[in-house]
GROMACS .gro file of C-alpha atoms in nm:
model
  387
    1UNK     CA    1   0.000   0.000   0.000
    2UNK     CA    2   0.168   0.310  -0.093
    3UNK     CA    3   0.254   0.516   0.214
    4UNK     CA    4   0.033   0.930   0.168
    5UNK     CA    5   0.208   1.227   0.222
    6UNK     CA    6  -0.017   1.439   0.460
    7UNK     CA    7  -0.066   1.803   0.369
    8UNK     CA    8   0.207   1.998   0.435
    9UNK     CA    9   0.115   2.345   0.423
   10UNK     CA   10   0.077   2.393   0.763
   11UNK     CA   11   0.397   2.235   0.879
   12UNK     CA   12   0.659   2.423   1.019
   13UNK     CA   13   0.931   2.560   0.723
   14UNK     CA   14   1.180   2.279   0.811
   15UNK     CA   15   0.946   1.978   0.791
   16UNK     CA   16   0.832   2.136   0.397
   17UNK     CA   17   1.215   2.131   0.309
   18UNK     CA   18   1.277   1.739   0.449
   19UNK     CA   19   1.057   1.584   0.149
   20UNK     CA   20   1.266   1.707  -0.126
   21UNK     CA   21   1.560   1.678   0.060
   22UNK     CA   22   1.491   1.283   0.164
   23UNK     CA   23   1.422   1.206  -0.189
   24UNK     CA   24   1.718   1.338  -0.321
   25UNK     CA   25   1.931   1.165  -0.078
   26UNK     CA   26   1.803   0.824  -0.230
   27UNK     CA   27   1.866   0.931  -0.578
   28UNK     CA   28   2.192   1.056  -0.556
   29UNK     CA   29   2.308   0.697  -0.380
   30UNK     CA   30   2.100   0.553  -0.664
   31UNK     CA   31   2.298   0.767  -0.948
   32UNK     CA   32   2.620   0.688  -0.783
   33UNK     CA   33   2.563   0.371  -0.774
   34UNK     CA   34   2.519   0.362  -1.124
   35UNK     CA   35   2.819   0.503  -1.178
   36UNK     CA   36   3.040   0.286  -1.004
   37UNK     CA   37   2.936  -0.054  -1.185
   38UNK     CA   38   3.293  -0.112  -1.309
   39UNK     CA   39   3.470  -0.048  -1.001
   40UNK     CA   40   3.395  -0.318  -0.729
   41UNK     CA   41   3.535  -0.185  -0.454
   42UNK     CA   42   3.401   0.174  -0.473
   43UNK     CA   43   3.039   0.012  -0.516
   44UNK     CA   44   3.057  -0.218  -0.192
   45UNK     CA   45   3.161   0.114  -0.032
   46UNK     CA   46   2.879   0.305  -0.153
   47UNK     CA   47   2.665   0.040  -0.094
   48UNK     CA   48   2.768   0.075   0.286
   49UNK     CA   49   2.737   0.419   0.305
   50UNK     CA   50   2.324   0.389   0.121
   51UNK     CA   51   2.232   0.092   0.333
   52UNK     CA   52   2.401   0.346   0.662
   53UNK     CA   53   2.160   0.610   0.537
   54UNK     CA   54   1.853   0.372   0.530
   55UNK     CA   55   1.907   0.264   0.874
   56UNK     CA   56   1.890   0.656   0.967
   57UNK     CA   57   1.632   0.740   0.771
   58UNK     CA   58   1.455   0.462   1.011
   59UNK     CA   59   1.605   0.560   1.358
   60UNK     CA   60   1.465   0.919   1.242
   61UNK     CA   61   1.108   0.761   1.167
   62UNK     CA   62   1.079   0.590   1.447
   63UNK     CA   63   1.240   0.905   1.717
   64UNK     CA   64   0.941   1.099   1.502
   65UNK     CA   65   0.672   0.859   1.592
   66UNK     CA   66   0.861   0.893   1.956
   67UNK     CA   67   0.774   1.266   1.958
   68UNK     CA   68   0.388   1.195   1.786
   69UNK     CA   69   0.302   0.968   2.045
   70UNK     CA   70   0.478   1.210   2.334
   71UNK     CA   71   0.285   1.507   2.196
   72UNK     CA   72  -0.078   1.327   2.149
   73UNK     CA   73   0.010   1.198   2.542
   74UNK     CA   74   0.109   1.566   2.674
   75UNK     CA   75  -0.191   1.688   2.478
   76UNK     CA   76  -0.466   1.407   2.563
   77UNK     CA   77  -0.366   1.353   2.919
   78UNK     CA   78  -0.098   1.492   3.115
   79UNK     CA   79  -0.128   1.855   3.020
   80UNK     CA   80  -0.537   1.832   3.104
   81UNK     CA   81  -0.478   1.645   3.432
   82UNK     CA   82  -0.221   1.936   3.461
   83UNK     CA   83  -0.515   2.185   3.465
   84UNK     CA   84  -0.758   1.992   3.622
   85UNK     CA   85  -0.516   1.959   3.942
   86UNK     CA   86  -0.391   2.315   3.903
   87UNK     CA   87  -0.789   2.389   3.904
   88UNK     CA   88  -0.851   2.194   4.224
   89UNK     CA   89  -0.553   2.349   4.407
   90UNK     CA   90  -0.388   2.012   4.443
   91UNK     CA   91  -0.068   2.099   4.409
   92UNK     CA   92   0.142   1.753   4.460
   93UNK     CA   93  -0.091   1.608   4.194
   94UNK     CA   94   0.047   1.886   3.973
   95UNK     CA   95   0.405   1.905   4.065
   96UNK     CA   96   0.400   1.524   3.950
   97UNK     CA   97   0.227   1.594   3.631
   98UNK     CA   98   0.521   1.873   3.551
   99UNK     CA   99   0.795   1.630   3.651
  100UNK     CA  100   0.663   1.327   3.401
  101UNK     CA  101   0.632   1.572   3.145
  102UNK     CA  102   0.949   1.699   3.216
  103UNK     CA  103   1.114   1.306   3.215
  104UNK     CA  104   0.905   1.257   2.881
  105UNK     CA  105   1.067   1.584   2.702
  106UNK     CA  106   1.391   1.537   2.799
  107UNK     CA  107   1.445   1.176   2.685
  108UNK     CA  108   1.329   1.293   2.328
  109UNK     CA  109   1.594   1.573   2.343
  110UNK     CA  110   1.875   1.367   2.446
  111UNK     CA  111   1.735   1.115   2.156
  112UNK     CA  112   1.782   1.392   1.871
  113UNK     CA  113   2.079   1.491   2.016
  114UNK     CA  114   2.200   1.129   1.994
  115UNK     CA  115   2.034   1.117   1.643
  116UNK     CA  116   2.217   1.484   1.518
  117UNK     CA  117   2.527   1.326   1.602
  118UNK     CA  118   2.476   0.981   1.386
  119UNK     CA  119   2.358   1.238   1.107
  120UNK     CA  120   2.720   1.429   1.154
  121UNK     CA  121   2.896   1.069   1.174
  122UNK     CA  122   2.749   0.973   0.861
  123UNK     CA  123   2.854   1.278   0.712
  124UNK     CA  124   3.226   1.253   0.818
  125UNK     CA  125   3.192   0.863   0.682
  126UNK     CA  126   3.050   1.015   0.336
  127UNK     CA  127   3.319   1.254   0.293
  128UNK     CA  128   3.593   0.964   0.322
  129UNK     CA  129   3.406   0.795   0.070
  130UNK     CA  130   3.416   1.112  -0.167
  131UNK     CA  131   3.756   1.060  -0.074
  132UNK     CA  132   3.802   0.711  -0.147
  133UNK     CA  133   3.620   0.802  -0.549
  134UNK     CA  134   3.871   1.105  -0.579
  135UNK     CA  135   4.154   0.887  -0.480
  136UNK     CA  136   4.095   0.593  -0.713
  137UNK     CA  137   3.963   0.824  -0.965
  138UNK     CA  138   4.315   0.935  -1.007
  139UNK     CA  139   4.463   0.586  -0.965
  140UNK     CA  140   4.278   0.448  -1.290
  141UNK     CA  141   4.381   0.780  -1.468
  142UNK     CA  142   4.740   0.719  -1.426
  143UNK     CA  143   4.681   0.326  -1.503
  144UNK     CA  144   4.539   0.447  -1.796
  145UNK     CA  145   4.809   0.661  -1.877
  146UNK     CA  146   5.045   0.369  -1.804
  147UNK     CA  147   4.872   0.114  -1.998
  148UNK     CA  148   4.850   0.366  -2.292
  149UNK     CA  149   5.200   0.414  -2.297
  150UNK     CA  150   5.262   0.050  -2.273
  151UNK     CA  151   5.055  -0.012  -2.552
  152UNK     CA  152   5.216   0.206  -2.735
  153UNK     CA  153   5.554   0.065  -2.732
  154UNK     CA  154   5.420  -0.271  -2.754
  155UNK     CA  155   5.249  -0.117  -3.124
  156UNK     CA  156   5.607  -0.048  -3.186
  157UNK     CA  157   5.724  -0.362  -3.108
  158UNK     CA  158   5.441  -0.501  -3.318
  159UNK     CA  159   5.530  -0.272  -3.598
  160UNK     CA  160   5.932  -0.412  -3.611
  161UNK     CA  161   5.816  -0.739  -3.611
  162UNK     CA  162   5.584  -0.678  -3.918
  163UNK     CA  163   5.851  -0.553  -4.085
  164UNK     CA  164   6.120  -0.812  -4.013
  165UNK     CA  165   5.818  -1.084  -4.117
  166UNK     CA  166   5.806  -0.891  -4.459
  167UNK     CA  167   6.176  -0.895  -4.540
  168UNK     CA  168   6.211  -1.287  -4.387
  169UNK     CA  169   5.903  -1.389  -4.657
  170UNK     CA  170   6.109  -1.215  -4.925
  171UNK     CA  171   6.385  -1.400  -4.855
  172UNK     CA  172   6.252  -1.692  -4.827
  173UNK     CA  173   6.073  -1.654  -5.237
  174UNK     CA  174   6.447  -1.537  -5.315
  175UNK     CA  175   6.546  -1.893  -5.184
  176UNK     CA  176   6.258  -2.097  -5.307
  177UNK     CA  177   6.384  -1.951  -5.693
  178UNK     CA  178   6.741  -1.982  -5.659
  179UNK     CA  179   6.650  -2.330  -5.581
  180UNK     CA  180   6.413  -2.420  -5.807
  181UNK     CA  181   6.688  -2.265  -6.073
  182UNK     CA  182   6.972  -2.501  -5.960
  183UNK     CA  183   6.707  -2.802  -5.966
  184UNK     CA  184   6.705  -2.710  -6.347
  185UNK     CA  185   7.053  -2.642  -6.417
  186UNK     CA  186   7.149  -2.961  -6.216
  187UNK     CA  187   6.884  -3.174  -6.422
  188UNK     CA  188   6.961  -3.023  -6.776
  189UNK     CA  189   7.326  -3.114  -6.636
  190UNK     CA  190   7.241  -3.472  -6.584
  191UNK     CA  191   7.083  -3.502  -6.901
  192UNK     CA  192   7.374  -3.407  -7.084
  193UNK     CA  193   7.581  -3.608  -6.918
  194UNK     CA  194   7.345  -3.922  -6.972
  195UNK     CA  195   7.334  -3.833  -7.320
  196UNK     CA  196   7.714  -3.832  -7.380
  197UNK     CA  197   7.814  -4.132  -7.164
  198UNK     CA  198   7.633  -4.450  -7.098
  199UNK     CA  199   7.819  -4.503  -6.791
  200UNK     CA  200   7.604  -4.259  -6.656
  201UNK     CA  201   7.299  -4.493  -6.696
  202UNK     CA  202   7.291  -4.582  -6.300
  203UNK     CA  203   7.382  -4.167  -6.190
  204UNK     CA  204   7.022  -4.111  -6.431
  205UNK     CA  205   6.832  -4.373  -6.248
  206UNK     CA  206   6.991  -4.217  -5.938
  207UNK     CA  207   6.979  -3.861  -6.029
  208UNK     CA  208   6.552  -3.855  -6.006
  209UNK     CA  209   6.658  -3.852  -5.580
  210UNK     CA  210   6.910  -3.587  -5.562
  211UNK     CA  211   6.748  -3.285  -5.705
  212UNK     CA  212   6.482  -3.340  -5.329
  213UNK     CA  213   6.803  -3.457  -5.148
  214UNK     CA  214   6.985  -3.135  -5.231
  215UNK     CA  215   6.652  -2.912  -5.211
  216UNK     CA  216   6.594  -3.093  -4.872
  217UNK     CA  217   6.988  -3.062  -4.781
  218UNK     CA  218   6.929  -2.708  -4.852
  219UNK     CA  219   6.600  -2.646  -4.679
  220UNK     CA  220   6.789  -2.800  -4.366
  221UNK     CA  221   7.032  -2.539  -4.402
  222UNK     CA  222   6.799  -2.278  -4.461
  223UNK     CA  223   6.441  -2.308  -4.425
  224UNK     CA  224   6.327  -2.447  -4.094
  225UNK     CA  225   6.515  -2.151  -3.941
  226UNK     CA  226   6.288  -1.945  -4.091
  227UNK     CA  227   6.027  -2.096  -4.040
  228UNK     CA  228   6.073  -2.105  -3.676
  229UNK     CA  229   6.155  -1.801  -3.668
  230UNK     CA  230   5.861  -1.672  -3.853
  231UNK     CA  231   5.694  -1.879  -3.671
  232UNK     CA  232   5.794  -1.730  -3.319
  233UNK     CA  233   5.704  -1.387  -3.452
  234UNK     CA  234   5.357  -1.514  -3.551
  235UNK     CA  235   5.358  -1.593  -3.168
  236UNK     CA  236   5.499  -1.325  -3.028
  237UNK     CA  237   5.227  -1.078  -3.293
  238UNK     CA  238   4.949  -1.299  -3.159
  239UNK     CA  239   5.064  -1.255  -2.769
  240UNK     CA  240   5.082  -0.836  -2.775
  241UNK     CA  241   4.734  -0.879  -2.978
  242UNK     CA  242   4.578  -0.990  -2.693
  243UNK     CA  243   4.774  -0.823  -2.435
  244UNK     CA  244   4.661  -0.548  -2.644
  245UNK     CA  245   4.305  -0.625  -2.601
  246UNK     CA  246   4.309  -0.754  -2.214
  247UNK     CA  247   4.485  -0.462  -2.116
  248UNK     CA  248   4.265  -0.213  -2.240
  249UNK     CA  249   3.984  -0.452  -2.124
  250UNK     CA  250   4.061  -0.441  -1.729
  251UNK     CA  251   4.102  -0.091  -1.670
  252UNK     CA  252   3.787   0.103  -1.663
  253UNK     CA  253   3.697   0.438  -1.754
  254UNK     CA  254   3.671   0.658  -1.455
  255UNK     CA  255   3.471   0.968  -1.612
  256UNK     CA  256   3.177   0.852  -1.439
  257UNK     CA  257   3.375   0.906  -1.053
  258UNK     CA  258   3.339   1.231  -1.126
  259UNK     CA  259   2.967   1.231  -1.097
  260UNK     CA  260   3.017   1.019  -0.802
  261UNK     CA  261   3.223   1.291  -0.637
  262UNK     CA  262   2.924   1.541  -0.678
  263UNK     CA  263   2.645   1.325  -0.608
  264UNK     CA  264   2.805   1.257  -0.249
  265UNK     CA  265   2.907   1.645  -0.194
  266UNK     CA  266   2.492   1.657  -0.228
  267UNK     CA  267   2.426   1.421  -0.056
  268UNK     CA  268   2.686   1.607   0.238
  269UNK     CA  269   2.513   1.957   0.194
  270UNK     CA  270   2.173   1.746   0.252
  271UNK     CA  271   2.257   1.566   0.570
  272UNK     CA  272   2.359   1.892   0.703
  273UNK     CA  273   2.034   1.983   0.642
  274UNK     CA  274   1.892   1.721   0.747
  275UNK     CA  275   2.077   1.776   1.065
  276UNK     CA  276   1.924   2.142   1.111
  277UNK     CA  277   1.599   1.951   1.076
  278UNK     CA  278   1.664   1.747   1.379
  279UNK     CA  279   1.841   2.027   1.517
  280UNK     CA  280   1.525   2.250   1.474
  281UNK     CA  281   1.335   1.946   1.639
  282UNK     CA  282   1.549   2.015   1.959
  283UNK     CA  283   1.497   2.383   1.933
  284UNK     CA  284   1.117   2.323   1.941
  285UNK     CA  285   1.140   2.094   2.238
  286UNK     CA  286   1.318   2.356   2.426
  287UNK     CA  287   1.074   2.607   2.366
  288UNK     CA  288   0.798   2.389   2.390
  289UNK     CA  289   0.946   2.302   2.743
  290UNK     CA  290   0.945   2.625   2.856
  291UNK     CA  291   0.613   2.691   2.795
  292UNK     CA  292   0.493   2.408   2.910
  293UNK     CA  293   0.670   2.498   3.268
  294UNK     CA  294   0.653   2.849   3.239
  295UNK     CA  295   0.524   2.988   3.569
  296UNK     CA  296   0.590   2.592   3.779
  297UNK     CA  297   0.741   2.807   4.058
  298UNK     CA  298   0.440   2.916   4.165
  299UNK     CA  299   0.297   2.632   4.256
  300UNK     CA  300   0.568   2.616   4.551
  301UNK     CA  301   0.341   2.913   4.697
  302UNK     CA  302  -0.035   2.940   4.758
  303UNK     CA  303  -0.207   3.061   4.450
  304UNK     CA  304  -0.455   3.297   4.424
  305UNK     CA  305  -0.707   3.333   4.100
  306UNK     CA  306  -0.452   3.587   3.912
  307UNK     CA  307  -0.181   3.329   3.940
  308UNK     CA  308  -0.405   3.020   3.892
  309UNK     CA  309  -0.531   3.183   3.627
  310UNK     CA  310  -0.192   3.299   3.421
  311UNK     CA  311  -0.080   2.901   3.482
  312UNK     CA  312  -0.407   2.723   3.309
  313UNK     CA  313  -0.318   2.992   3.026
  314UNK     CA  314   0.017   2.886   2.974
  315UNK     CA  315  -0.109   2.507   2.949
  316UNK     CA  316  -0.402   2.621   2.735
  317UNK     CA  317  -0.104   2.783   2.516
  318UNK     CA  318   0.140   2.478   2.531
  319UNK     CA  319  -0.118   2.237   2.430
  320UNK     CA  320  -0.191   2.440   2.122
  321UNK     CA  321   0.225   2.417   2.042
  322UNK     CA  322   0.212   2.056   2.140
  323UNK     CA  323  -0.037   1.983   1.858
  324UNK     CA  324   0.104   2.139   1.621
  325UNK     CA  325   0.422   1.975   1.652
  326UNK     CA  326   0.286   1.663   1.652
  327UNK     CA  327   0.110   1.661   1.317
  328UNK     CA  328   0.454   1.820   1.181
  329UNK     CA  329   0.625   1.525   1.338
  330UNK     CA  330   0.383   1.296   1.217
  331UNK     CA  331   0.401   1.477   0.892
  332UNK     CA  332   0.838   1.400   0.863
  333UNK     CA  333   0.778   1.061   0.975
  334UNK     CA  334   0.549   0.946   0.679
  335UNK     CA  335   0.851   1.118   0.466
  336UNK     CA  336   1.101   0.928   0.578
  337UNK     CA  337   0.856   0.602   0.615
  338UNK     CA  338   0.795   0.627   0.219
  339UNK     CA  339   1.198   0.690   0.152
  340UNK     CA  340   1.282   0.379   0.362
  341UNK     CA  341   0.967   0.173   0.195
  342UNK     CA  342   1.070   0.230  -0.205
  343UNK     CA  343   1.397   0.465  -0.243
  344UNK     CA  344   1.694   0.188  -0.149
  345UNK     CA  345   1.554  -0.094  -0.371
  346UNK     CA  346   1.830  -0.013  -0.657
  347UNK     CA  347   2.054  -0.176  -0.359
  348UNK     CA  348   1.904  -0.521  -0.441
  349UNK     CA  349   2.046  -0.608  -0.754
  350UNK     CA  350   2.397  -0.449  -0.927
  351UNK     CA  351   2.384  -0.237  -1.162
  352UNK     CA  352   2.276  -0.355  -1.467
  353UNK     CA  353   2.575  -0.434  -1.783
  354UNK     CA  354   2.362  -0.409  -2.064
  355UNK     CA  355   2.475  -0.054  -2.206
  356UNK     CA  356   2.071  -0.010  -2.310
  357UNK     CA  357   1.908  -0.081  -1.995
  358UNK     CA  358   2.173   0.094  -1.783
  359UNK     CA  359   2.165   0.417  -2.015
  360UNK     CA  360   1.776   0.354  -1.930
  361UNK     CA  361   1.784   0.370  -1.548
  362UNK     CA  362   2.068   0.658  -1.518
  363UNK     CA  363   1.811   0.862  -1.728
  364UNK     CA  364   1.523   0.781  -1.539
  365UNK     CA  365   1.707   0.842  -1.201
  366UNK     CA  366   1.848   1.178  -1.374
  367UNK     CA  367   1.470   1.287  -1.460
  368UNK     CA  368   1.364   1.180  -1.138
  369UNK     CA  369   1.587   1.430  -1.006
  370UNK     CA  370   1.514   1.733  -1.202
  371UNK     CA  371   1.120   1.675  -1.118
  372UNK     CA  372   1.227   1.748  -0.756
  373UNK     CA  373   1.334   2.080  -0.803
  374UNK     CA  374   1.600   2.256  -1.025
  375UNK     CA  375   1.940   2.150  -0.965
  376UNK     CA  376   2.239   2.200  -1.153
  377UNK     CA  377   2.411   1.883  -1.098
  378UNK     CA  378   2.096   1.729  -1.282
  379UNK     CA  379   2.188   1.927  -1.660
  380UNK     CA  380   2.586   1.803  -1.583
  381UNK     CA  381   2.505   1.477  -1.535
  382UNK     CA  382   2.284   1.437  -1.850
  383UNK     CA  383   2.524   1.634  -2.008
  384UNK     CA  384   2.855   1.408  -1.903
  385UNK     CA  385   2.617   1.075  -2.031
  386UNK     CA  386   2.569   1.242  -2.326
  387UNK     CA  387   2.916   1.327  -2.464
   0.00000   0.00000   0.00000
C-alpha cells in the first residue's frame, strides 16, 4: 500500500524542506551507484554508506513517531490532568504531572541529540568515501596513462616485427627460386651427361633422388630456421594482440567518478540539512518546554485566582504548540517512512551491464531528479552521459 504524504502546508518551514531533501538523498546513492558498476570496490563502499543512510532514515522515523506519540500523550492527558489539578488546588498532583512531562521531554531531546550526532557521523563517513572516489579516480587515470603508454611501445614492437616478417618472406621466395633454378641447371646437367656417356645410366636412375636430397639438404640449411623463426614472430604478434586487447579490457573508464564525487558532496550539503531539521526538532522541544513549565514556581506558593489563572493559560497555550508539533512530526515521519519503503531498492540487484538498460535507469534516475526541483548537478550529469 503506498505510504500518503499528509498536507504539508501547515507544517513548520523545516518539515516542507525534508521531502525534497529525503528524496534526493536516495537518488543521488541511486545515481552513484550507477556510476560505479565497473569499479567493485568503490560500489561495496557506496553500498555501505546507502544501506548506513537507510538505517537513519529509520532511527529518524521511528524518534518521530517517539515525539507523535509524546505530543498526542502531553496533549490528551498529562497537560489536562495538569489543569484539572492546578484547578482543584492540588498541588502535589500537579508538581507530578510537571515532573513526568518533564522526564518525557527530555528523553526525546537527548534522543535527537544522539540522532544529530549519527547524522554528523554519517557525514564525516561520506566525505571519506568522496575521498576514497577522488583517490581511485586518479589511480585508474594514471593506469590508464600507463597502460596507454605501454601499448604504445608494444604497437612499436608489433610494428618491427611486421617488418622483419616482410623482409624474412622475401627472402625466403628469393630462396625458393634460386633453388628451383639449380634443380634445373642440375637436371639439364644430368641429361647431358646421360646423353654423352652411358656409364652414366645408373647416376640417371639415381639422379631422379638428388634434385629433393639437395633441395631438402638445402631447406635443412635454410628453411626451418625461418620458419621457426617466422613462426615465433607469428607468436609473439598474436601474444601483444591480446595483451593489447586484455589490457585495455581491465582498466575502466573513470569519467563517471566524477559524478560520483558530486552526487556525495549533495548528498553532504543534505545531511547537514537534514541535521538542522533534527536540530530544529530540539529547538522546538526547548521552547515547547518552557512553555509548558513556564510559571511551575508558583505552585511552591499558595495561589490565588490571578496566578491560577496565568498558569491554566500557559497550558491552554502549550497544548496548542504541542499539537502542532505533533502533526509536523507525524508529517516528517510518513517522509522518511515512504523513503525507507521504495527509495533503497536499486541496492538489491547491481547495476545492470547491458549498455541499453543501464543508459535507461541513469536517465530515469536523472529525470527523477530534475522533477524534484531545479538543480544543476541534474543538466551536468545528462550532459557528461551524453558526450
Amino acid at each position: 500500500m503506498k505510504i500518503q504524504i499528509r498536507d504539508l502546508t501547515n507544517s513548520p518551514e523545516f518539515v516542507q524542506e525534508l521531502l525534497p531533501a529525503a528524496e534526493r538523498t536516495a537518488l543521488l546513492y541511486h545515481l552513484s551507484y550507477l556510476c560505479l558498476e565497473n569499479f567493485p570496490k568503490l560500489e561495496r563502499i557506496l553500498r555501505k554508506r546507502a544501506v548506513e543512510n537507510q538505517l537513519l532514515f529509520v532511527s529518524s522515523e521511528v524518534l518521530l513517531l517517539k515525539c507523535v506519540t509524546t505530543s498526542e500523550d502531553l496533549v490528551s492527558s498529562l497537560l489536562p490532568m495538569l489543569r484539572l489539578s492546578v484547578e482543584n488546588n492540588q498541588t502535589i498532583l500537579a508538581v507530578k504531572s510537571l515532573e513526568k512531562a518533564k522526564t518525557w521531554i527530555n528523553e526525546i531531546v537527548e534522543r535527537v541529540k544522539e540522532i544529530i550526532a549519527r547524522y554528523e557521523k554519517h557525514n564525516d563517513n561520506v566525505a571519506t568515501s568522496t575521498s576514497d572516489v577522488n583517490a581511485e579516480k586518479k589511480q585508474t587515470k594514471n593506469q590508464k596513462v600507463e597502460t596507454s603508454s605501454e601499448i604504445k611501445s608494444l604497437g612499436e614492437i608489433v610494428d618491427k616485427f611486421q617488418d622483419d616478417l616482410k623482409k624474412i618472406t622475401e627472402k625466403i621466395g628469393e630462396t625458393e627460386t634460386k633453388i628451383q633454378e639449380k634443380n634445373v641447371e642440375l637436371q639439364n646437367h644430368i641429361s647431358d651427361v646421360c646423353r654423352t656417356s652411358q656409364g652414366f645410366g645408373i647416376l640417371a636412375a639415381i639422379v631422379p633422388f638428388i634434385g629433393p636430397i639437395i633441395k631438402s639438404i638445402y631447406d635443412t640449411a635454410t628453411a626451418p630456421g625461418v620458419t621457426a623463426k617466422t613462426q615465433a614472430l607469428t607468436n609473439e604478434f598474436d601474444i601483444l594482440g591480446l595483451l593489447r586487447i586484455v589490457s585495455l579490457g581491465t582498466i575502466p573508464d573513470p569519467v563517471h567518478l566524477g559524478e560520483v564525487q558530486k552526487c556525495l558532496s549533495q548528498i553532504q550539503k543534505i545531511l547537514i540539512q537534514l541535521q538542522k531539521f533534527w536540530m530544529s526538532v530540539g529547538e522546538l522541544l526547548d521552547s515547547l518546554k518552557k512553555k509548558t513549565f513556564v510559571g511551575e514556581d508558583i505552585l511552591d506558593i499558595d495561589m490565588n485566582e490571578n496566578t491560577k489563572s496565568f498558569f491554566l493559560k500557559s497550558i491552554e497555550t502549550a497544548e496548542e504548540y504541542w499539537k502542532t508539533f505533533g502533526q509536523g512530526c507525524l508529517n516528517a515521519k510518513d517522509i522518511f517512512n515512504l523513503q525507507n519503503k521504495d527509495a533503497y531498492k536499486f541496492l538489491e540487484s547491481s547495476p545492470p551491464v547491458d549498455s541499453v538498460e543501464w543508459k535507461q535507469e541513469y536517465d530515469s534516475v536523472i529525470e527523477k531528479l530534475k522533477n524534484i526541483s531545479p538543480d544543476p548537478l541534474c543538466e551536468a550529469n545528462k550532459a557528461a552521459i551524453t558526450e
